[in-house]
mmCIF file of C-alpha atoms in Angstrom:
data_model
loop_
_atom_site.group_PDB
_atom_site.id
_atom_site.type_symbol
_atom_site.label_atom_id
_atom_site.label_comp_id
_atom_site.label_asym_id
_atom_site.label_seq_id
_atom_site.Cartn_x
_atom_site.Cartn_y
_atom_site.Cartn_z
ATOM 1 C CA UNK A 24 -16.302 85.900 130.298
ATOM 2 C CA UNK A 25 -16.784 87.005 127.370
ATOM 3 C CA UNK A 26 -13.809 89.802 126.907
ATOM 4 C CA UNK A 27 -14.312 91.127 123.562
ATOM 5 C CA UNK A 28 -17.468 91.735 123.941
ATOM 6 C CA UNK A 29 -17.518 93.343 127.244
ATOM 7 C CA UNK A 30 -14.810 95.302 126.026
ATOM 8 C CA UNK A 31 -16.908 96.632 123.200
ATOM 9 C CA UNK A 32 -19.691 97.734 125.249
ATOM 10 C CA UNK A 33 -17.700 99.679 127.082
ATOM 11 C CA UNK A 34 -15.832 101.223 124.421
ATOM 12 C CA UNK A 35 -18.896 101.636 123.066
ATOM 13 C CA UNK A 36 -21.284 103.032 125.928
ATOM 14 C CA UNK A 37 -18.619 104.755 128.363
ATOM 15 C CA UNK A 38 -16.383 106.029 125.598
ATOM 16 C CA UNK A 39 -18.073 106.482 122.095
ATOM 17 C CA UNK A 40 -21.455 106.896 123.421
ATOM 18 C CA UNK A 41 -20.534 109.033 126.267
ATOM 19 C CA UNK A 42 -22.351 111.054 128.331
ATOM 20 C CA UNK A 43 -21.218 114.214 130.603
ATOM 21 C CA UNK A 44 -19.318 112.689 134.278
ATOM 22 C CA UNK A 45 -21.234 116.048 136.245
ATOM 23 C CA UNK A 46 -23.196 118.863 135.590
ATOM 24 C CA UNK A 47 -21.591 121.529 133.713
ATOM 25 C CA UNK A 48 -19.766 119.422 130.926
ATOM 26 C CA UNK A 49 -20.577 118.750 128.037
ATOM 27 C CA UNK A 50 -19.156 116.038 125.315
ATOM 28 C CA UNK A 51 -18.894 116.472 121.736
ATOM 29 C CA UNK A 52 -17.792 114.380 118.590
ATOM 30 C CA UNK A 53 -14.507 116.210 116.226
ATOM 31 C CA UNK A 54 -13.803 114.275 113.593
ATOM 32 C CA UNK A 55 -12.389 111.043 114.568
ATOM 33 C CA UNK A 56 -12.189 111.852 118.565
ATOM 34 C CA UNK A 57 -14.750 112.562 121.620
ATOM 35 C CA UNK A 58 -14.489 114.147 124.054
ATOM 36 C CA UNK A 59 -15.853 116.265 127.648
ATOM 37 C CA UNK A 60 -15.172 120.065 127.803
ATOM 38 C CA UNK A 61 -16.276 121.491 132.004
ATOM 39 C CA UNK A 62 -15.120 124.411 133.472
ATOM 40 C CA UNK A 63 -11.627 124.636 135.008
ATOM 41 C CA UNK A 64 -12.174 121.985 138.344
ATOM 42 C CA UNK A 65 -13.349 119.213 136.267
ATOM 43 C CA UNK A 66 -12.303 116.967 133.540
ATOM 44 C CA UNK A 67 -11.690 118.205 130.584
ATOM 45 C CA UNK A 68 -9.603 115.615 127.947
ATOM 46 C CA UNK A 69 -10.232 112.733 125.617
ATOM 47 C CA UNK A 70 -12.423 109.477 125.970
ATOM 48 C CA UNK A 71 -12.447 108.312 123.088
ATOM 49 C CA UNK A 72 -10.655 107.785 118.675
ATOM 50 C CA UNK A 73 -10.697 106.061 116.002
ATOM 51 C CA UNK A 74 -7.404 107.209 114.279
ATOM 52 C CA UNK A 75 -5.890 105.632 111.900
ATOM 53 C CA UNK A 76 -1.467 106.112 110.815
ATOM 54 C CA UNK A 77 -2.142 108.775 108.232
ATOM 55 C CA UNK A 78 -4.361 111.190 110.693
ATOM 56 C CA UNK A 79 -3.238 111.091 113.921
ATOM 57 C CA UNK A 80 -0.542 113.794 114.397
ATOM 58 C CA UNK A 81 -3.492 115.871 112.444
ATOM 59 C CA UNK A 82 -5.873 114.933 114.916
ATOM 60 C CA UNK A 83 -3.726 115.662 118.145
ATOM 61 C CA UNK A 84 -2.982 119.140 117.071
ATOM 62 C CA UNK A 85 -5.941 119.973 116.637
ATOM 63 C CA UNK A 86 -7.238 118.591 120.127
ATOM 64 C CA UNK A 87 -4.046 120.610 121.652
ATOM 65 C CA UNK A 88 -5.306 123.211 119.399
ATOM 66 C CA UNK A 89 -8.833 123.343 120.830
ATOM 67 C CA UNK A 90 -7.812 123.042 124.417
ATOM 68 C CA UNK A 91 -5.726 125.169 124.507
ATOM 69 C CA UNK A 92 -7.866 128.288 123.269
ATOM 70 C CA UNK A 93 -10.557 127.052 126.262
ATOM 71 C CA UNK A 94 -7.402 127.720 128.959
ATOM 72 C CA UNK A 95 -7.917 123.638 129.459
ATOM 73 C CA UNK A 96 -5.307 121.553 131.083
ATOM 74 C CA UNK A 97 -6.274 118.165 129.656
ATOM 75 C CA UNK A 98 -6.048 114.340 129.513
ATOM 76 C CA UNK A 99 -5.782 111.953 126.571
ATOM 77 C CA UNK A 100 -7.336 108.815 128.274
ATOM 78 C CA UNK A 101 -4.693 105.918 126.107
ATOM 79 C CA UNK A 102 -6.270 102.747 126.761
ATOM 80 C CA UNK A 103 -3.850 100.249 125.521
ATOM 81 C CA UNK A 104 -6.249 98.532 122.423
ATOM 82 C CA UNK A 105 -6.804 101.492 121.014
ATOM 83 C CA UNK A 106 -5.129 102.301 117.442
ATOM 84 C CA UNK A 107 -2.688 103.459 116.142
ATOM 85 C CA UNK A 108 -0.677 101.233 117.821
ATOM 86 C CA UNK A 109 2.036 103.785 118.735
ATOM 87 C CA UNK A 110 -0.799 106.740 119.527
ATOM 88 C CA UNK A 111 1.181 107.056 122.787
ATOM 89 C CA UNK A 112 4.643 107.595 121.708
ATOM 90 C CA UNK A 113 2.890 110.358 119.114
ATOM 91 C CA UNK A 114 1.049 112.372 122.151
ATOM 92 C CA UNK A 115 4.755 112.137 123.663
ATOM 93 C CA UNK A 116 6.211 113.679 120.658
ATOM 94 C CA UNK A 117 3.070 116.811 120.714
ATOM 95 C CA UNK A 118 3.972 117.107 124.673
ATOM 96 C CA UNK A 119 2.248 115.420 125.757
ATOM 97 C CA UNK A 120 3.453 113.646 129.271
ATOM 98 C CA UNK A 121 2.213 110.081 130.465
ATOM 99 C CA UNK A 122 1.363 109.643 134.171
ATOM 100 C CA UNK A 123 1.944 105.516 134.899
ATOM 101 C CA UNK A 124 -0.515 102.554 133.170
ATOM 102 C CA UNK A 125 -2.951 101.034 135.136
ATOM 103 C CA UNK A 126 -4.544 97.893 133.933
ATOM 104 C CA UNK A 127 -8.774 98.303 133.232
ATOM 105 C CA UNK A 128 -10.680 95.658 134.761
ATOM 106 C CA UNK A 129 -14.065 94.705 134.606
ATOM 107 C CA UNK A 130 -16.625 91.119 136.652
ATOM 108 C CA UNK A 131 -20.120 91.315 136.802
ATOM 109 C CA UNK A 132 -21.779 92.119 139.623
ATOM 110 C CA UNK A 133 -23.529 88.230 139.757
ATOM 111 C CA UNK A 134 -20.508 86.857 139.980
ATOM 112 C CA UNK A 135 -18.705 88.981 142.402
ATOM 113 C CA UNK A 136 -16.406 87.903 146.092
ATOM 114 C CA UNK A 137 -18.614 90.414 147.657
ATOM 115 C CA UNK A 138 -18.805 89.112 150.790
ATOM 116 C CA UNK A 139 -15.518 91.121 152.303
ATOM 117 C CA UNK A 140 -16.595 92.508 155.213
ATOM 118 C CA UNK A 141 -14.546 95.871 157.434
ATOM 119 C CA UNK A 142 -11.911 94.448 159.666
ATOM 120 C CA UNK A 143 -12.896 94.687 163.617
ATOM 121 C CA UNK A 144 -13.338 98.262 164.808
ATOM 122 C CA UNK A 145 -13.646 99.592 160.799
ATOM 123 C CA UNK A 146 -17.572 101.141 160.241
ATOM 124 C CA UNK A 147 -18.506 101.520 156.588
ATOM 125 C CA UNK A 148 -20.199 105.666 155.609
ATOM 126 C CA UNK A 149 -22.100 106.886 152.752
ATOM 127 C CA UNK A 150 -21.122 110.333 152.564
ATOM 128 C CA UNK A 151 -24.259 112.441 151.292
ATOM 129 C CA UNK A 152 -22.665 115.606 152.793
ATOM 130 C CA UNK A 153 -20.597 118.376 152.806
ATOM 131 C CA UNK A 154 -19.107 117.419 155.843
ATOM 132 C CA UNK A 155 -19.250 113.364 153.960
ATOM 133 C CA UNK A 156 -17.734 114.929 151.915
ATOM 134 C CA UNK A 157 -15.039 116.294 154.024
ATOM 135 C CA UNK A 158 -14.614 113.100 155.256
ATOM 136 C CA UNK A 159 -14.174 111.562 151.369
ATOM 137 C CA UNK A 160 -10.988 114.653 150.634
ATOM 138 C CA UNK A 161 -9.460 113.937 153.813
ATOM 139 C CA UNK A 162 -8.570 110.394 153.939
ATOM 140 C CA UNK A 163 -7.691 111.426 149.473
ATOM 141 C CA UNK A 164 -5.298 114.037 150.680
ATOM 142 C CA UNK A 165 -4.382 112.063 153.210
ATOM 143 C CA UNK A 166 -4.122 108.657 151.113
ATOM 144 C CA UNK A 167 -2.642 110.164 147.912
ATOM 145 C CA UNK A 168 -0.619 113.060 148.912
ATOM 146 C CA UNK A 169 -2.233 115.485 147.148
ATOM 147 C CA UNK A 170 -4.952 118.370 146.643
ATOM 148 C CA UNK A 171 -8.744 117.753 147.475
ATOM 149 C CA UNK A 172 -9.922 120.804 145.329
ATOM 150 C CA UNK A 173 -11.040 119.105 142.028
ATOM 151 C CA UNK A 174 -12.732 115.934 144.329
ATOM 152 C CA UNK A 175 -14.257 118.233 146.728
ATOM 153 C CA UNK A 176 -16.273 120.455 143.668
ATOM 154 C CA UNK A 177 -16.807 117.382 142.123
ATOM 155 C CA UNK A 178 -18.997 115.739 143.933
ATOM 156 C CA UNK A 179 -20.255 118.090 146.095
ATOM 157 C CA UNK A 180 -20.912 119.528 142.565
ATOM 158 C CA UNK A 181 -23.000 115.621 141.564
ATOM 159 C CA UNK A 182 -25.118 115.010 145.049
ATOM 160 C CA UNK A 183 -26.599 118.355 144.086
ATOM 161 C CA UNK A 184 -27.366 117.885 140.484
ATOM 162 C CA UNK A 185 -27.116 113.971 140.047
ATOM 163 C CA UNK A 186 -27.418 112.449 143.292
ATOM 164 C CA UNK A 187 -28.963 108.735 141.940
ATOM 165 C CA UNK A 188 -25.477 108.511 140.070
ATOM 166 C CA UNK A 189 -22.726 108.266 142.763
ATOM 167 C CA UNK A 190 -21.929 106.558 145.496
ATOM 168 C CA UNK A 191 -19.083 107.798 147.867
ATOM 169 C CA UNK A 192 -18.124 105.893 151.467
ATOM 170 C CA UNK A 193 -16.375 106.135 154.130
ATOM 171 C CA UNK A 194 -14.277 103.754 156.254
ATOM 172 C CA UNK A 195 -14.158 105.250 159.921
ATOM 173 C CA UNK A 196 -11.885 103.785 163.059
ATOM 174 C CA UNK A 197 -14.226 105.052 165.908
ATOM 175 C CA UNK A 198 -14.474 109.057 164.616
ATOM 176 C CA UNK A 199 -11.332 108.701 162.163
ATOM 177 C CA UNK A 200 -11.746 108.016 157.624
ATOM 178 C CA UNK A 201 -8.448 105.946 157.444
ATOM 179 C CA UNK A 202 -9.893 104.984 153.933
ATOM 180 C CA UNK A 203 -12.656 106.274 151.182
ATOM 181 C CA UNK A 204 -13.737 105.351 148.177
ATOM 182 C CA UNK A 205 -16.340 106.658 145.630
ATOM 183 C CA UNK A 206 -18.535 104.340 142.871
ATOM 184 C CA UNK A 207 -20.260 106.667 139.641
ATOM 185 C CA UNK A 208 -22.956 105.154 137.972
ATOM 186 C CA UNK A 209 -24.319 105.682 134.024
ATOM 187 C CA UNK A 210 -27.546 105.679 133.604
ATOM 188 C CA UNK A 211 -29.175 104.132 131.199
ATOM 189 C CA UNK A 212 -25.867 101.600 130.332
ATOM 190 C CA UNK A 213 -24.901 98.965 132.877
ATOM 191 C CA UNK A 214 -21.435 99.472 133.713
ATOM 192 C CA UNK A 215 -21.085 101.372 137.151
ATOM 193 C CA UNK A 216 -17.474 102.895 137.738
ATOM 194 C CA UNK A 217 -15.110 102.680 141.084
ATOM 195 C CA UNK A 218 -13.243 105.687 141.156
ATOM 196 C CA UNK A 219 -11.070 106.754 144.219
ATOM 197 C CA UNK A 220 -10.720 104.392 146.767
ATOM 198 C CA UNK A 221 -7.734 104.350 148.811
ATOM 199 C CA UNK A 222 -6.357 103.421 152.181
ATOM 200 C CA UNK A 223 -4.567 105.667 154.944
ATOM 201 C CA UNK A 224 -1.285 104.198 155.209
ATOM 202 C CA UNK A 225 -1.378 102.602 159.203
ATOM 203 C CA UNK A 226 -4.836 101.016 157.912
ATOM 204 C CA UNK A 227 -3.109 99.189 154.654
ATOM 205 C CA UNK A 228 -3.468 95.494 154.360
ATOM 206 C CA UNK A 229 -6.202 95.073 156.987
ATOM 207 C CA UNK A 230 -8.381 94.226 153.979
ATOM 208 C CA UNK A 231 -10.868 97.948 154.097
ATOM 209 C CA UNK A 232 -9.936 98.410 149.663
ATOM 210 C CA UNK A 233 -11.192 94.701 149.446
ATOM 211 C CA UNK A 234 -14.736 95.797 152.070
ATOM 212 C CA UNK A 235 -15.104 98.700 149.877
ATOM 213 C CA UNK A 236 -14.890 97.332 146.504
ATOM 214 C CA UNK A 237 -17.560 94.269 147.632
ATOM 215 C CA UNK A 238 -19.669 97.185 149.550
ATOM 216 C CA UNK A 239 -19.478 98.282 146.541
ATOM 217 C CA UNK A 240 -20.430 96.007 144.854
ATOM 218 C CA UNK A 241 -23.841 94.961 146.637
ATOM 219 C CA UNK A 242 -24.838 98.152 145.537
ATOM 220 C CA UNK A 243 -24.437 98.159 141.979
ATOM 221 C CA UNK A 244 -25.889 94.916 141.502
ATOM 222 C CA UNK A 245 -28.528 95.856 143.948
ATOM 223 C CA UNK A 246 -29.396 98.636 140.962
ATOM 224 C CA UNK A 247 -29.104 96.409 138.227
ATOM 225 C CA UNK A 248 -26.418 97.484 136.582
ATOM 226 C CA UNK A 249 -24.648 94.551 136.270
ATOM 227 C CA UNK A 250 -20.440 95.126 135.036
ATOM 228 C CA UNK A 251 -18.317 97.206 137.528
ATOM 229 C CA UNK A 252 -15.306 99.037 135.597
ATOM 230 C CA UNK A 253 -11.796 99.457 137.211
ATOM 231 C CA UNK A 254 -9.100 101.273 136.518
ATOM 232 C CA UNK A 255 -6.531 99.691 138.341
ATOM 233 C CA UNK A 256 -3.011 99.669 140.363
ATOM 234 C CA UNK A 257 -0.564 97.628 140.235
ATOM 235 C CA UNK A 258 -1.227 97.500 144.516
ATOM 236 C CA UNK A 259 -5.111 97.399 143.442
ATOM 237 C CA UNK A 260 -5.034 94.549 140.471
ATOM 238 C CA UNK A 261 -4.527 91.046 143.246
ATOM 239 C CA UNK A 262 -7.038 92.536 144.982
ATOM 240 C CA UNK A 263 -9.507 93.334 143.034
ATOM 241 C CA UNK A 264 -8.336 89.758 140.824
ATOM 242 C CA UNK A 265 -9.002 88.275 144.435
ATOM 243 C CA UNK A 266 -12.742 88.959 143.106
ATOM 244 C CA UNK A 267 -14.015 88.152 140.201
ATOM 245 C CA UNK A 268 -13.028 91.340 137.935
ATOM 246 C CA UNK A 269 -10.748 89.988 134.442
ATOM 247 C CA UNK A 270 -8.327 91.875 133.493
ATOM 248 C CA UNK A 271 -9.728 92.938 130.017
ATOM 249 C CA UNK A 272 -6.700 95.832 128.530
ATOM 250 C CA UNK A 273 -4.912 98.265 129.952
ATOM 251 C CA UNK A 274 -5.337 102.568 130.239
ATOM 252 C CA UNK A 275 -2.660 105.550 130.748
ATOM 253 C CA UNK A 276 -3.712 109.579 131.565
ATOM 254 C CA UNK A 277 -1.340 111.246 128.894
ATOM 255 C CA UNK A 278 -1.401 114.834 130.052
ATOM 256 C CA UNK A 279 -1.904 118.690 128.263
ATOM 257 C CA UNK A 280 -0.064 121.505 130.769
ATOM 258 C CA UNK A 281 -0.331 122.184 134.980
#
């Protein structure tokens, strides 16, 4: 993989020329900043910027004023290769708080190890209706210890409005949901994104996460997507590397409000 070329393609297609990530959301360009505006249950934030040291603080101020004027908390999604190099420090100085850094990893669907099967006693089921979404949210809340209300809202809206752009999968032990994940397929691009992979504590380390990645990779390849991208935690990065993903940058959410 040509890391520089793929990273440039990622920046162009998924950030600078981003499409809204759900019904009711819209993308706006404000000077050298691209942002998404959604309702209070959706994702609001800055996707891309091309800033220099002279104009960065003004751009940050303008985005804070814009989103707070809408009554929205928001995220500035910062990547390790974004400029200026001290943009993260500038965001903190402006009142943002940094979440843990993750690794942007990208793999070619045709070169990934996609033969991983679920461990014995586990079956994978695609969530296509409200009952299935409830299973995904149940795993999310147990695995991450956070409220799944926004996830439920976004998944239901996406499945209703554009079901071909999202794949949600639940791993069941009998009738008990023990792991779940989703994939967002971006029309008009070569990229699909892996999101929300989580496993309840009792089932970690048994290969369920790996099987969910492999399953989604097979689906993406079958639908003609060349690349899979993941914001990988330190726990998932080694698994993804063994499956054939490459680390291309880092990504850190900087949150304002809330």
